[in-house]
Amino acid sequence: PSLEDDQEMFVFEMWEDMKNLDDHIRMPHYVEFAHKRKPLLEWWEAQIYEARFIQEVKKAPVVG
């Protein structure tokens, strides 16, 4: 549930790439799920963010 409104739900998913996401939403189990949830929703919104790897940090830096 959303922290601001208990009538809303927040779902966070991370995908390796858009192809994997596209493949997933075309799978029979997801198509069935999407069909069944439709009557339960007043509306829905999807936001896609693209992340880029900058630097790997193996341990926290020592300060002082």
PDB file of N, CA and C in Angstrom:
ATOM      1  N   PRO A   1       0.824  -1.205   0.000  1.00  0.00           N
ATOM      2  CA  PRO A   1       0.000   0.000   0.000  1.00  0.00           C
ATOM      3  C   PRO A   1       0.867   1.267   0.000  1.00  0.00           C
ATOM      4  N   SER A   2       0.335   2.317  -0.560  1.00  0.00           N
ATOM      5  CA  SER A   2       1.002   3.613  -0.570  1.00  0.00           C
ATOM      6  C   SER A   2       1.071   4.154   0.856  1.00  0.00           C
ATOM      7  N   LEU A   3       2.139   4.876   1.166  1.00  0.00           N
ATOM      8  CA  LEU A   3       2.257   5.496   2.486  1.00  0.00           C
ATOM      9  C   LEU A   3       1.307   6.682   2.630  1.00  0.00           C
ATOM     10  N   GLU A   4       0.952   7.306   1.522  1.00  0.00           N
ATOM     11  CA  GLU A   4       0.086   8.475   1.562  1.00  0.00           C
ATOM     12  C   GLU A   4      -1.404   8.129   1.525  1.00  0.00           C
ATOM     13  N   ASP A   5      -1.764   7.018   0.881  1.00  0.00           N
ATOM     14  CA  ASP A   5      -3.177   6.694   0.677  1.00  0.00           C
ATOM     15  C   ASP A   5      -3.341   5.181   0.671  1.00  0.00           C
ATOM     16  N   ASP A   6      -4.062   4.654   1.670  1.00  0.00           N
ATOM     17  CA  ASP A   6      -4.201   3.196   1.765  1.00  0.00           C
ATOM     18  C   ASP A   6      -5.087   2.608   0.672  1.00  0.00           C
ATOM     19  N   GLN A   7      -5.675   3.460  -0.164  1.00  0.00           N
ATOM     20  CA  GLN A   7      -6.440   2.980  -1.305  1.00  0.00           C
ATOM     21  C   GLN A   7      -5.574   2.860  -2.559  1.00  0.00           C
ATOM     22  N   GLU A   8      -4.310   3.227  -2.433  1.00  0.00           N
ATOM     23  CA  GLU A   8      -3.371   3.144  -3.549  1.00  0.00           C
ATOM     24  C   GLU A   8      -2.302   2.104  -3.257  1.00  0.00           C
ATOM     25  N   MET A   9      -1.739   1.556  -4.315  1.00  0.00           N
ATOM     26  CA  MET A   9      -0.660   0.587  -4.169  1.00  0.00           C
ATOM     27  C   MET A   9       0.527   1.036  -4.999  1.00  0.00           C
ATOM     28  N   PHE A  10       1.692   0.888  -4.423  1.00  0.00           N
ATOM     29  CA  PHE A  10       2.933   1.215  -5.112  1.00  0.00           C
ATOM     30  C   PHE A  10       3.680  -0.085  -5.359  1.00  0.00           C
ATOM     31  N   VAL A  11       4.061  -0.327  -6.613  1.00  0.00           N
ATOM     32  CA  VAL A  11       4.798  -1.531  -6.967  1.00  0.00           C
ATOM     33  C   VAL A  11       6.091  -1.104  -7.640  1.00  0.00           C
ATOM     34  N   PHE A  12       7.198  -1.642  -7.159  1.00  0.00           N
ATOM     35  CA  PHE A  12       8.509  -1.313  -7.713  1.00  0.00           C
ATOM     36  C   PHE A  12       9.109  -2.581  -8.292  1.00  0.00           C
ATOM     37  N   GLU A  13       9.530  -2.512  -9.534  1.00  0.00           N
ATOM     38  CA  GLU A  13      10.172  -3.656 -10.187  1.00  0.00           C
ATOM     39  C   GLU A  13      11.452  -3.173 -10.856  1.00  0.00           C
ATOM     40  N   MET A  14      12.454  -4.026 -10.850  1.00  0.00           N
ATOM     41  CA  MET A  14      13.694  -3.733 -11.562  1.00  0.00           C
ATOM     42  C   MET A  14      13.889  -4.798 -12.627  1.00  0.00           C
ATOM     43  N   TRP A  15      14.158  -4.355 -13.853  1.00  0.00           N
ATOM     44  CA  TRP A  15      14.360  -5.258 -14.969  1.00  0.00           C
ATOM     45  C   TRP A  15      15.725  -4.994 -15.582  1.00  0.00           C
ATOM     46  N   GLU A  16      16.363  -6.048 -16.031  1.00  0.00           N
ATOM     47  CA  GLU A  16      17.680  -5.953 -16.661  1.00  0.00           C
ATOM     48  C   GLU A  16      17.641  -5.027 -17.882  1.00  0.00           C
ATOM     49  N   ASP A  17      16.561  -5.169 -18.661  1.00  0.00           N
ATOM     50  CA  ASP A  17      16.400  -4.316 -19.841  1.00  0.00           C
ATOM     51  C   ASP A  17      14.937  -4.350 -20.277  1.00  0.00           C
ATOM     52  N   MET A  18      14.595  -3.500 -21.220  1.00  0.00           N
ATOM     53  CA  MET A  18      13.207  -3.406 -21.675  1.00  0.00           C
ATOM     54  C   MET A  18      12.734  -4.677 -22.369  1.00  0.00           C
ATOM     55  N   LYS A  19      13.633  -5.381 -23.036  1.00  0.00           N
ATOM     56  CA  LYS A  19      13.246  -6.635 -23.691  1.00  0.00           C
ATOM     57  C   LYS A  19      12.725  -7.635 -22.667  1.00  0.00           C
ATOM     58  N   ASN A  20      13.419  -7.755 -21.528  1.00  0.00           N
ATOM     59  CA  ASN A  20      12.962  -8.686 -20.489  1.00  0.00           C
ATOM     60  C   ASN A  20      11.595  -8.279 -19.949  1.00  0.00           C
ATOM     61  N   LEU A  21      11.382  -6.984 -19.758  1.00  0.00           N
ATOM     62  CA  LEU A  21      10.072  -6.519 -19.296  1.00  0.00           C
ATOM     63  C   LEU A  21       8.999  -6.810 -20.343  1.00  0.00           C
ATOM     64  N   ASP A  22       9.287  -6.487 -21.588  1.00  0.00           N
ATOM     65  CA  ASP A  22       8.323  -6.762 -22.661  1.00  0.00           C
ATOM     66  C   ASP A  22       7.994  -8.249 -22.750  1.00  0.00           C
ATOM     67  N   ASP A  23       9.012  -9.104 -22.636  1.00  0.00           N
ATOM     68  CA  ASP A  23       8.777 -10.554 -22.658  1.00  0.00           C
ATOM     69  C   ASP A  23       7.873 -10.967 -21.500  1.00  0.00           C
ATOM     70  N   HIS A  24       8.111 -10.406 -20.325  1.00  0.00           N
ATOM     71  CA  HIS A  24       7.334 -10.757 -19.134  1.00  0.00           C
ATOM     72  C   HIS A  24       5.860 -10.402 -19.291  1.00  0.00           C
ATOM     73  N   ILE A  25       5.589  -9.179 -19.771  1.00  0.00           N
ATOM     74  CA  ILE A  25       4.177  -8.776 -19.838  1.00  0.00           C
ATOM     75  C   ILE A  25       3.418  -9.479 -20.949  1.00  0.00           C
ATOM     76  N   ARG A  26       4.117 -10.232 -21.766  1.00  0.00           N
ATOM     77  CA  ARG A  26       3.449 -11.031 -22.805  1.00  0.00           C
ATOM     78  C   ARG A  26       3.270 -12.495 -22.388  1.00  0.00           C
ATOM     79  N   MET A  27       3.801 -12.867 -21.234  1.00  0.00           N
ATOM     80  CA  MET A  27       3.664 -14.247 -20.750  1.00  0.00           C
ATOM     81  C   MET A  27       2.205 -14.517 -20.382  1.00  0.00           C
ATOM     82  N   PRO A  28       1.724 -15.729 -20.633  1.00  0.00           N
ATOM     83  CA  PRO A  28       0.312 -16.047 -20.359  1.00  0.00           C
ATOM     84  C   PRO A  28      -0.124 -15.744 -18.919  1.00  0.00           C
ATOM     85  N   HIS A  29       0.728 -16.037 -17.934  1.00  0.00           N
ATOM     86  CA  HIS A  29       0.315 -15.789 -16.550  1.00  0.00           C
ATOM     87  C   HIS A  29       0.144 -14.298 -16.278  1.00  0.00           C
ATOM     88  N   TYR A  30       0.976 -13.460 -16.905  1.00  0.00           N
ATOM     89  CA  TYR A  30       0.850 -12.019 -16.691  1.00  0.00           C
ATOM     90  C   TYR A  30      -0.356 -11.461 -17.442  1.00  0.00           C
ATOM     91  N   VAL A  31      -0.595 -11.930 -18.646  1.00  0.00           N
ATOM     92  CA  VAL A  31      -1.761 -11.486 -19.412  1.00  0.00           C
ATOM     93  C   VAL A  31      -3.035 -11.804 -18.631  1.00  0.00           C
ATOM     94  N   GLU A  32      -3.100 -12.986 -18.043  1.00  0.00           N
ATOM     95  CA  GLU A  32      -4.270 -13.372 -17.241  1.00  0.00           C
ATOM     96  C   GLU A  32      -4.399 -12.473 -16.015  1.00  0.00           C
ATOM     97  N   PHE A  33      -3.280 -12.227 -15.327  1.00  0.00           N
ATOM     98  CA  PHE A  33      -3.283 -11.351 -14.156  1.00  0.00           C
ATOM     99  C   PHE A  33      -3.775  -9.949 -14.534  1.00  0.00           C
ATOM    100  N   ALA A  34      -3.252  -9.398 -15.617  1.00  0.00           N
ATOM    101  CA  ALA A  34      -3.627  -8.052 -16.046  1.00  0.00           C
ATOM    102  C   ALA A  34      -5.126  -7.979 -16.360  1.00  0.00           C
ATOM    103  N   HIS A  35      -5.650  -9.031 -16.975  1.00  0.00           N
ATOM    104  CA  HIS A  35      -7.078  -9.076 -17.300  1.00  0.00           C
ATOM    105  C   HIS A  35      -7.921  -9.114 -16.019  1.00  0.00           C
ATOM    106  N   LYS A  36      -7.495  -9.905 -15.033  1.00  0.00           N
ATOM    107  CA  LYS A  36      -8.261 -10.036 -13.787  1.00  0.00           C
ATOM    108  C   LYS A  36      -8.189  -8.781 -12.920  1.00  0.00           C
ATOM    109  N   ARG A  37      -7.086  -8.050 -12.975  1.00  0.00           N
ATOM    110  CA  ARG A  37      -6.969  -6.878 -12.107  1.00  0.00           C
ATOM    111  C   ARG A  37      -7.696  -5.662 -12.659  1.00  0.00           C
ATOM    112  N   LYS A  38      -7.953  -5.643 -13.959  1.00  0.00           N
ATOM    113  CA  LYS A  38      -8.553  -4.465 -14.597  1.00  0.00           C
ATOM    114  C   LYS A  38      -9.823  -3.976 -13.893  1.00  0.00           C
ATOM    115  N   PRO A  39     -10.772  -4.862 -13.564  1.00  0.00           N
ATOM    116  CA  PRO A  39     -11.995  -4.369 -12.912  1.00  0.00           C
ATOM    117  C   PRO A  39     -11.746  -3.801 -11.506  1.00  0.00           C
ATOM    118  N   LEU A  40     -10.617  -4.106 -10.907  1.00  0.00           N
ATOM    119  CA  LEU A  40     -10.320  -3.631  -9.555  1.00  0.00           C
ATOM    120  C   LEU A  40      -9.696  -2.236  -9.544  1.00  0.00           C
ATOM    121  N   LEU A  41      -9.286  -1.753 -10.707  1.00  0.00           N
ATOM    122  CA  LEU A  41      -8.563  -0.495 -10.781  1.00  0.00           C
ATOM    123  C   LEU A  41      -9.430   0.639 -11.299  1.00  0.00           C
ATOM    124  N   GLU A  42      -9.339   1.788 -10.639  1.00  0.00           N
ATOM    125  CA  GLU A  42      -9.953   2.991 -11.190  1.00  0.00           C
ATOM    126  C   GLU A  42      -9.057   3.541 -12.284  1.00  0.00           C
ATOM    127  N   TRP A  43      -7.768   3.477 -12.086  1.00  0.00           N
ATOM    128  CA  TRP A  43      -6.767   3.915 -13.054  1.00  0.00           C
ATOM    129  C   TRP A  43      -5.425   3.330 -12.639  1.00  0.00           C
ATOM    130  N   TRP A  44      -4.483   3.364 -13.550  1.00  0.00           N
ATOM    131  CA  TRP A  44      -3.122   2.960 -13.220  1.00  0.00           C
ATOM    132  C   TRP A  44      -2.154   3.768 -14.051  1.00  0.00           C
ATOM    133  N   GLU A  45      -0.948   3.855 -13.532  1.00  0.00           N
ATOM    134  CA  GLU A  45       0.083   4.644 -14.198  1.00  0.00           C
ATOM    135  C   GLU A  45       1.401   3.883 -14.066  1.00  0.00           C
ATOM    136  N   ALA A  46       2.161   3.845 -15.118  1.00  0.00           N
ATOM    137  CA  ALA A  46       3.483   3.222 -15.077  1.00  0.00           C
ATOM    138  C   ALA A  46       4.518   4.298 -15.396  1.00  0.00           C
ATOM    139  N   GLN A  47       5.561   4.313 -14.613  1.00  0.00           N
ATOM    140  CA  GLN A  47       6.677   5.217 -14.867  1.00  0.00           C
ATOM    141  C   GLN A  47       7.919   4.367 -15.039  1.00  0.00           C
ATOM    142  N   ILE A  48       8.668   4.628 -16.075  1.00  0.00           N
ATOM    143  CA  ILE A  48       9.878   3.866 -16.353  1.00  0.00           C
ATOM    144  C   ILE A  48      11.080   4.785 -16.207  1.00  0.00           C
ATOM    145  N   TYR A  49      12.015   4.357 -15.383  1.00  0.00           N
ATOM    146  CA  TYR A  49      13.245   5.102 -15.165  1.00  0.00           C
ATOM    147  C   TYR A  49      14.400   4.275 -15.702  1.00  0.00           C
ATOM    148  N   GLU A  50      15.298   4.908 -16.388  1.00  0.00           N
ATOM    149  CA  GLU A  50      16.461   4.201 -16.913  1.00  0.00           C
ATOM    150  C   GLU A  50      17.676   4.569 -16.062  1.00  0.00           C
ATOM    151  N   ALA A  51      18.297   3.562 -15.489  1.00  0.00           N
ATOM    152  CA  ALA A  51      19.471   3.779 -14.643  1.00  0.00           C
ATOM    153  C   ALA A  51      20.735   3.410 -15.412  1.00  0.00           C
ATOM    154  N   ARG A  52      21.809   4.035 -15.034  1.00  0.00           N
ATOM    155  CA  ARG A  52      23.090   3.774 -15.680  1.00  0.00           C
ATOM    156  C   ARG A  52      24.120   3.513 -14.599  1.00  0.00           C
ATOM    157  N   PHE A  53      24.915   2.463 -14.759  1.00  0.00           N
ATOM    158  CA  PHE A  53      25.957   2.105 -13.811  1.00  0.00           C
ATOM    159  C   PHE A  53      27.081   3.127 -13.914  1.00  0.00           C
ATOM    160  N   ILE A  54      27.457   3.719 -12.796  1.00  0.00           N
ATOM    161  CA  ILE A  54      28.526   4.722 -12.795  1.00  0.00           C
ATOM    162  C   ILE A  54      29.820   4.140 -12.242  1.00  0.00           C
ATOM    163  N   GLN A  55      29.766   3.564 -11.051  1.00  0.00           N
ATOM    164  CA  GLN A  55      30.988   3.069 -10.418  1.00  0.00           C
ATOM    165  C   GLN A  55      30.623   2.012  -9.380  1.00  0.00           C
ATOM    166  N   GLU A  56      31.418   0.974  -9.319  1.00  0.00           N
ATOM    167  CA  GLU A  56      31.232  -0.053  -8.297  1.00  0.00           C
ATOM    168  C   GLU A  56      32.074   0.301  -7.092  1.00  0.00           C
ATOM    169  N   VAL A  57      31.466   0.261  -5.907  1.00  0.00           N
ATOM    170  CA  VAL A  57      32.164   0.536  -4.667  1.00  0.00           C
ATOM    171  C   VAL A  57      32.174  -0.750  -3.867  1.00  0.00           C
ATOM    172  N   LYS A  58      33.367  -1.260  -3.571  1.00  0.00           N
ATOM    173  CA  LYS A  58      33.469  -2.548  -2.895  1.00  0.00           C
ATOM    174  C   LYS A  58      33.341  -2.423  -1.385  1.00  0.00           C
ATOM    175  N   LYS A  59      33.749  -1.294  -0.809  1.00  0.00           N
ATOM    176  CA  LYS A  59      33.556  -1.081   0.629  1.00  0.00           C
ATOM    177  C   LYS A  59      33.478   0.413   0.888  1.00  0.00           C
ATOM    178  N   ALA A  60      32.908   0.742   2.022  1.00  0.00           N
ATOM    179  CA  ALA A  60      32.762   2.151   2.375  1.00  0.00           C
ATOM    180  C   ALA A  60      34.126   2.768   2.645  1.00  0.00           C
ATOM    181  N   PRO A  61      34.329   4.012   2.231  1.00  0.00           N
ATOM    182  CA  PRO A  61      35.609   4.668   2.489  1.00  0.00           C
ATOM    183  C   PRO A  61      35.809   4.940   3.977  1.00  0.00           C
ATOM    184  N   VAL A  62      37.049   4.897   4.415  1.00  0.00           N
ATOM    185  CA  VAL A  62      37.388   5.199   5.815  1.00  0.00           C
ATOM    186  C   VAL A  62      37.524   6.700   5.940  1.00  0.00           C
ATOM    187  N   VAL A  63      36.806   7.269   6.908  1.00  0.00           N
ATOM    188  CA  VAL A  63      36.848   8.720   7.128  1.00  0.00           C
ATOM    189  C   VAL A  63      37.650   9.011   8.390  1.00  0.00           C
ATOM    190  N   GLY A  64      38.582   9.955   8.301  1.00  0.00           N
ATOM    191  CA  GLY A  64      39.332  10.440   9.465  1.00  0.00           C
ATOM    192  C   GLY A  64      40.458   9.611   9.784  1.00  0.00           C
TER     193      GLY A  64
END
